[in-house]
XYZ file of N, CA and C in Angstrom:
450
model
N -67.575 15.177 30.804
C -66.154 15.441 30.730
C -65.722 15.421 29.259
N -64.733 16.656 28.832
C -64.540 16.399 27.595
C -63.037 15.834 27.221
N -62.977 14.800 27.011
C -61.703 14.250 26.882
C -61.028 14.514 26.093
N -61.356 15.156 25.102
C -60.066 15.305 23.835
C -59.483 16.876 24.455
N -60.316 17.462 25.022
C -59.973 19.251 25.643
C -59.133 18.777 26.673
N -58.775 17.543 27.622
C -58.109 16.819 28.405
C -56.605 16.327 27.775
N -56.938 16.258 26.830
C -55.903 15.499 25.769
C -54.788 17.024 25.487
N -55.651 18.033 25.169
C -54.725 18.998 24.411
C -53.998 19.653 25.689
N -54.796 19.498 26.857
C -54.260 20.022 27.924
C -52.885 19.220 28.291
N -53.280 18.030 28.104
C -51.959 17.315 28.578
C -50.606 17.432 28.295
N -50.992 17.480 26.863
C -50.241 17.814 25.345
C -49.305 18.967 25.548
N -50.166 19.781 25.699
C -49.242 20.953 26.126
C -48.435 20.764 27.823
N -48.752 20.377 28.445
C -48.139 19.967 29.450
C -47.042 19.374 29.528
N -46.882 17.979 28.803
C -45.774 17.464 28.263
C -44.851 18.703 26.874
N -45.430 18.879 25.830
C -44.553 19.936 25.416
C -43.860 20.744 26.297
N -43.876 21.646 27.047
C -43.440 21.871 28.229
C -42.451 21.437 28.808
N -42.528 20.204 28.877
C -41.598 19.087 29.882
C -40.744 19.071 28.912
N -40.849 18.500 27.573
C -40.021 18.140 26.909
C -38.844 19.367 26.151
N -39.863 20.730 26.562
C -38.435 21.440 26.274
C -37.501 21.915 27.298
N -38.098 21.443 28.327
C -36.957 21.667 29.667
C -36.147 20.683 29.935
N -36.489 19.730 28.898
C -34.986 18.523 28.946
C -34.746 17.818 30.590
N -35.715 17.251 31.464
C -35.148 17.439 32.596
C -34.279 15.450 32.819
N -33.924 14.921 33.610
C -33.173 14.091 33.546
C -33.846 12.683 33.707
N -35.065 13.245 34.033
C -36.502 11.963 34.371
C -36.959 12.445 33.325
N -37.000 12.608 32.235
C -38.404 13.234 30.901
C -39.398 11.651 31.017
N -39.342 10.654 30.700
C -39.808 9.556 30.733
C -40.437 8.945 31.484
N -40.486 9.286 32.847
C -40.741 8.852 34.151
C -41.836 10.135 34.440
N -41.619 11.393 34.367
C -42.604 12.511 34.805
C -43.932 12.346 33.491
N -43.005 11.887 31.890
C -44.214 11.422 31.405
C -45.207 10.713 31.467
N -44.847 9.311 32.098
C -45.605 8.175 32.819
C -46.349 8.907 34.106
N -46.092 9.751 34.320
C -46.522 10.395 35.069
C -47.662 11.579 35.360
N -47.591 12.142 34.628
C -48.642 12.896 34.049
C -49.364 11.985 33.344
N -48.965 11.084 32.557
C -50.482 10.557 31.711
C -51.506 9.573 31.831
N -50.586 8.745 33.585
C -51.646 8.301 34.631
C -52.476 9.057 35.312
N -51.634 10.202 35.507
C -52.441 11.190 36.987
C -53.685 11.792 36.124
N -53.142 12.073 34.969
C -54.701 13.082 34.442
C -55.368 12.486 33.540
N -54.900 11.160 32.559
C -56.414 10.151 31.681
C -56.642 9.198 32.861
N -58.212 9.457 33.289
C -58.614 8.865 34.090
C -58.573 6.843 33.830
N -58.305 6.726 32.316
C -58.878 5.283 32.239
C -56.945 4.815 31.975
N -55.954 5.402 31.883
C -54.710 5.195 32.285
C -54.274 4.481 33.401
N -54.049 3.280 34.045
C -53.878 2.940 35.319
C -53.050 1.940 35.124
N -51.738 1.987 34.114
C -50.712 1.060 33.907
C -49.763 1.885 32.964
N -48.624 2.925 33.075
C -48.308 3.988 32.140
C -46.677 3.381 32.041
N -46.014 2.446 30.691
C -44.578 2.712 30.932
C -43.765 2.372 29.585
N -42.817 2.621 29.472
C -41.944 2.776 27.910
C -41.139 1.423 28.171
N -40.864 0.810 27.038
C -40.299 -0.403 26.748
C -39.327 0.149 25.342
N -38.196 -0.523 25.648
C -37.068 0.041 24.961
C -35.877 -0.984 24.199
N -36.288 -0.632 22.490
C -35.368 -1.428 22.395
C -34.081 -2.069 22.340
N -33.395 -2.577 23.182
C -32.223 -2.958 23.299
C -31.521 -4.814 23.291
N -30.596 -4.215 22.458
C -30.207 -5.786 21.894
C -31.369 -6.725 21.556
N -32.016 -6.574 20.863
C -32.994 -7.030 20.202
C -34.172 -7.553 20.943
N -34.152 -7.012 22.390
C -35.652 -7.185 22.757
C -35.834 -6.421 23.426
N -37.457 -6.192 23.705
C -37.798 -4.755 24.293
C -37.580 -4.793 25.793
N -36.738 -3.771 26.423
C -36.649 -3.713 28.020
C -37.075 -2.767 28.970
N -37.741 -3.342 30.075
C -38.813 -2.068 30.556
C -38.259 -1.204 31.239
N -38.311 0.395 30.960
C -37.904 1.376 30.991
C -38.738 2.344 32.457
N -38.891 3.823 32.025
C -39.405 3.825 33.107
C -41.248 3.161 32.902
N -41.977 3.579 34.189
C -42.781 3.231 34.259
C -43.797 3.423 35.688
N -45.224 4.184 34.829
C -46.369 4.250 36.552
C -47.025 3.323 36.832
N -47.075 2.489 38.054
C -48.201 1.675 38.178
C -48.017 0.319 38.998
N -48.371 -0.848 39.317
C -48.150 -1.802 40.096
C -46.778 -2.372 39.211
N -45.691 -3.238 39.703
C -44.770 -3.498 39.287
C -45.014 -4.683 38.278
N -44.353 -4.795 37.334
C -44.424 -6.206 36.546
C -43.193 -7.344 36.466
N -43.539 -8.086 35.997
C -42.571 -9.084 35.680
C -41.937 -9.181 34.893
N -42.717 -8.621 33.814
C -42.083 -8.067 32.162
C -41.333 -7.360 31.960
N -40.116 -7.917 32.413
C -38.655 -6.597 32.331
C -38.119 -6.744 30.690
N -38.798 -7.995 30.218
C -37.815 -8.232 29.181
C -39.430 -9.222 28.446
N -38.965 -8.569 26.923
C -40.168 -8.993 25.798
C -39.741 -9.503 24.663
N -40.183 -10.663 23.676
C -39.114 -10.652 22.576
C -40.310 -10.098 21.590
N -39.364 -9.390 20.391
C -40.198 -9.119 19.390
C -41.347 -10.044 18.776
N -42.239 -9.508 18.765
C -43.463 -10.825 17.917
C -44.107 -11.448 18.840
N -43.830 -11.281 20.702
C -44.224 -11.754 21.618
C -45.104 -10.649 22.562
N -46.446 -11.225 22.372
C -47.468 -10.519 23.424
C -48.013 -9.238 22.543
N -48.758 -8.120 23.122
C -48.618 -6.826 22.002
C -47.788 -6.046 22.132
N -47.133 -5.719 23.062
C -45.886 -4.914 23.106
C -44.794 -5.736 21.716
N -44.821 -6.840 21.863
C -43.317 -7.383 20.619
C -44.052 -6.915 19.592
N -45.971 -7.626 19.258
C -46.322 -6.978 18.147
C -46.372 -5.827 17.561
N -46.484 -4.214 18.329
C -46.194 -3.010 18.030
C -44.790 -2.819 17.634
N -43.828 -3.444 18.255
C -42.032 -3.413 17.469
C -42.026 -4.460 16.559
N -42.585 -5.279 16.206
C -42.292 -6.170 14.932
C -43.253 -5.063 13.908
N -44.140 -4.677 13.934
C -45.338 -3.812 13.129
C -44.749 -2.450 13.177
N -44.094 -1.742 14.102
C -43.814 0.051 13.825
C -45.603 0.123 14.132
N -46.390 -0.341 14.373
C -48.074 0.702 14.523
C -48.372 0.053 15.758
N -49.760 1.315 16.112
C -50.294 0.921 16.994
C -50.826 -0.150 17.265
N -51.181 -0.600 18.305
C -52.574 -1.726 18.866
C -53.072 -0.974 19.483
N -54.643 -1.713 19.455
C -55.581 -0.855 20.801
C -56.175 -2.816 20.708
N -56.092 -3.281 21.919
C -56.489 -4.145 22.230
C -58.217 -3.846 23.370
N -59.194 -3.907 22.713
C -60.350 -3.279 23.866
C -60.654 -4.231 24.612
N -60.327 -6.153 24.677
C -60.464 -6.892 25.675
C -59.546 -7.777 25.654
N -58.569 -7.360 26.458
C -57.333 -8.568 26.359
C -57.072 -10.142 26.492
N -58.975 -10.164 27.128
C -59.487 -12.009 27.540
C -59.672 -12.625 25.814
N -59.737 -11.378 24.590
C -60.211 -11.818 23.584
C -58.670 -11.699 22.755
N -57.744 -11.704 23.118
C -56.752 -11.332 22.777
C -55.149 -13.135 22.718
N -55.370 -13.659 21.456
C -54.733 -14.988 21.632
C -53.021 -14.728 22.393
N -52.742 -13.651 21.834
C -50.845 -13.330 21.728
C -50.851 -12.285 23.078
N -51.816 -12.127 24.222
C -51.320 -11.119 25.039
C -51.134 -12.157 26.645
N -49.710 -11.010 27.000
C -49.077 -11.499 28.161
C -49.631 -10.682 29.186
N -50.319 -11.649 30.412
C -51.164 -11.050 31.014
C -50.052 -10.245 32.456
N -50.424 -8.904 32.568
C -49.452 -8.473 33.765
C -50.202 -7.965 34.699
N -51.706 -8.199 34.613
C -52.181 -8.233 36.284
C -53.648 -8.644 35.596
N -54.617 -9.293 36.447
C -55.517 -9.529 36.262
C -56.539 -8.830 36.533
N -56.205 -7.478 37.003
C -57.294 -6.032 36.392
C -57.277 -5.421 35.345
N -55.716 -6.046 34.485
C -55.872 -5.167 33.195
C -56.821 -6.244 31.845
N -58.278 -5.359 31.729
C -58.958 -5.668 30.747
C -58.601 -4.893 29.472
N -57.851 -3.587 29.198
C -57.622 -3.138 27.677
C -56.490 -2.523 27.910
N -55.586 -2.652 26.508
C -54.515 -2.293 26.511
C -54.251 -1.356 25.396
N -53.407 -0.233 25.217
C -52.703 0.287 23.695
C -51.400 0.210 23.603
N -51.033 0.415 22.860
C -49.355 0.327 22.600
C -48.772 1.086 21.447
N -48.061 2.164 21.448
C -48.060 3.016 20.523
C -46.383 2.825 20.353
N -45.650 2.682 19.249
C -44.829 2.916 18.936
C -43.771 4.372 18.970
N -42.504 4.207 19.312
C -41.841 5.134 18.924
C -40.845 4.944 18.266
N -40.676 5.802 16.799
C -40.426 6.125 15.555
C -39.055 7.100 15.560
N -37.730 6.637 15.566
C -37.236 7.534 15.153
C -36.247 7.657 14.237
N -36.691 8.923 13.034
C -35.865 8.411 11.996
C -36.581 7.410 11.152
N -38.170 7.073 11.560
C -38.484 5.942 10.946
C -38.257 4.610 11.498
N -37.383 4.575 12.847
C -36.691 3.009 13.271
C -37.277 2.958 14.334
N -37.724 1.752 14.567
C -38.171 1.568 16.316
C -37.343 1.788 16.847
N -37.626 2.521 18.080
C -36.615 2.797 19.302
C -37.218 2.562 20.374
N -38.544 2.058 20.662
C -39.219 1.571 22.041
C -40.628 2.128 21.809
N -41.368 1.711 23.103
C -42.876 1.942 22.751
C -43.567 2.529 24.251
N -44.246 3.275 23.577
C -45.412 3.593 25.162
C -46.629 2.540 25.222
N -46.831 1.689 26.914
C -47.320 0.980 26.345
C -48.774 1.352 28.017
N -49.828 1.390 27.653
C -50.969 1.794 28.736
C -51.992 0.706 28.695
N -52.210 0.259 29.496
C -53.219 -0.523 30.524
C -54.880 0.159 31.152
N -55.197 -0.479 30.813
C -56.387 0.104 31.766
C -57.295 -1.027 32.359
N -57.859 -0.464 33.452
C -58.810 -1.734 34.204
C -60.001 -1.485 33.788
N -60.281 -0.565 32.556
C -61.562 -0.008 32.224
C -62.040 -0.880 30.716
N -63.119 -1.586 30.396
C -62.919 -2.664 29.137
C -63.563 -1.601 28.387
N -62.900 -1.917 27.143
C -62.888 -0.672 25.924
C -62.829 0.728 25.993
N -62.102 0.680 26.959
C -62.009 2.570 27.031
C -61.035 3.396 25.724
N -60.563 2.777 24.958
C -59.770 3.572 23.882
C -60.445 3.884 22.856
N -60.039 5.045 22.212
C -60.969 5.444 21.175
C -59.973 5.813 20.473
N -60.086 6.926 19.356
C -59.370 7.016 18.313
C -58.715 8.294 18.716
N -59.328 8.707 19.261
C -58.411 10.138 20.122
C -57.304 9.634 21.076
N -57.342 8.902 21.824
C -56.066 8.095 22.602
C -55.042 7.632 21.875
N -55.776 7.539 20.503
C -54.345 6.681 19.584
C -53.952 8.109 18.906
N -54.727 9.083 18.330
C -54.126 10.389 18.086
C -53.378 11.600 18.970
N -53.606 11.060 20.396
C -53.309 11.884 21.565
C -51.732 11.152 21.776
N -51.557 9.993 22.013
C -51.002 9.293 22.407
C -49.411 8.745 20.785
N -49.905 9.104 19.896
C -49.217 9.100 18.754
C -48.496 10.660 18.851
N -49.011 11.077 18.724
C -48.515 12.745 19.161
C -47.677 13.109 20.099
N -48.178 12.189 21.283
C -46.798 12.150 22.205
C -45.708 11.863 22.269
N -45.951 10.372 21.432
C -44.575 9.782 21.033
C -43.780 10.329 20.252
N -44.328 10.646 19.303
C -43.286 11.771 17.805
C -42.759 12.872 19.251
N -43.563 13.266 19.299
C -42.914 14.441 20.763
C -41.182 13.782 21.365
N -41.717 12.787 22.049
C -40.351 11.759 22.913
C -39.895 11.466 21.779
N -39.938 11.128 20.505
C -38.782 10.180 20.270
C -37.356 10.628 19.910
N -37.386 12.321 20.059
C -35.957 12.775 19.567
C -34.862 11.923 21.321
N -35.487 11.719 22.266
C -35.209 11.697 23.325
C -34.740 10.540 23.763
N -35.022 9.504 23.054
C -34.619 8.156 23.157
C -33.710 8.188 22.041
């Protein structure tokens, strides 16, 4: 399987979405980028408001984590930092808040707008070390995409 030819497919898929403006953009995104990266199996945006991040839409088993403070877990660390994480084993991980005990790796990509945090995409997987450097370039790409949108 070639995953980055997966990636551009997606890519354009969401481009797509995002110029049809529809009233879920955020939710059909979480959506598409569970259904087609196979190692995706936790997809949702965290948003910042009044100074801590609040969970937005989102694919996948429900969490508890409606509410994050900056500097707390890796989601606060990606909004205190503006950059990514790729966490490849979250058991090795001192600062992460655990939201199910199948998720072994996590990323968390920031969104930038204007330069200012405005919330983050944040993906799960039950797969240990499945991220590579194409997920953080696939997945960075997306976000610049969304962030006129938030």
């Amino acid at each position: 399987m070639d995953i980055k030819a997966d990636f551009e497919g997606v890519l354009a898929e969401i481009k797509e979405l995002v110029a049809q403006k529809p009233s879920d953009l955020h939710l059909q995104v979480c959506q598409i980028l569970k259904a087609k990266i196979y190692h995706y199996d936790w997809v949702g945006f965290y948003l910042l408001k009044d100074g801590l991040l609040q969970l937005g839409d989102y694919v996948g088993k429900p969490t508890d984590h409606t509410q994050i403070a900056i500097g707390k877990g890796v989601c606060g660390q990606v909004a205190e930092k503006k950059a990514t994480i790729i966490v490849q084993d979250v058991s090795q991980e001192d600062n992460y808040i655990a939201c199910s005990l199948d998720v072994q790796s996590e990323i968390v990509v920031p969104v930038l707008k204007n330069g200012d945090f405005v919330a983050e995409l944040d993906i799960d997987s039950h797969s240990p070390a499945p991220f590579t450097p194409n997920d953080q370039d696939f997945l960075e790409e997306v976000c610049e995409l969304l962030a006129p949108t938030f």
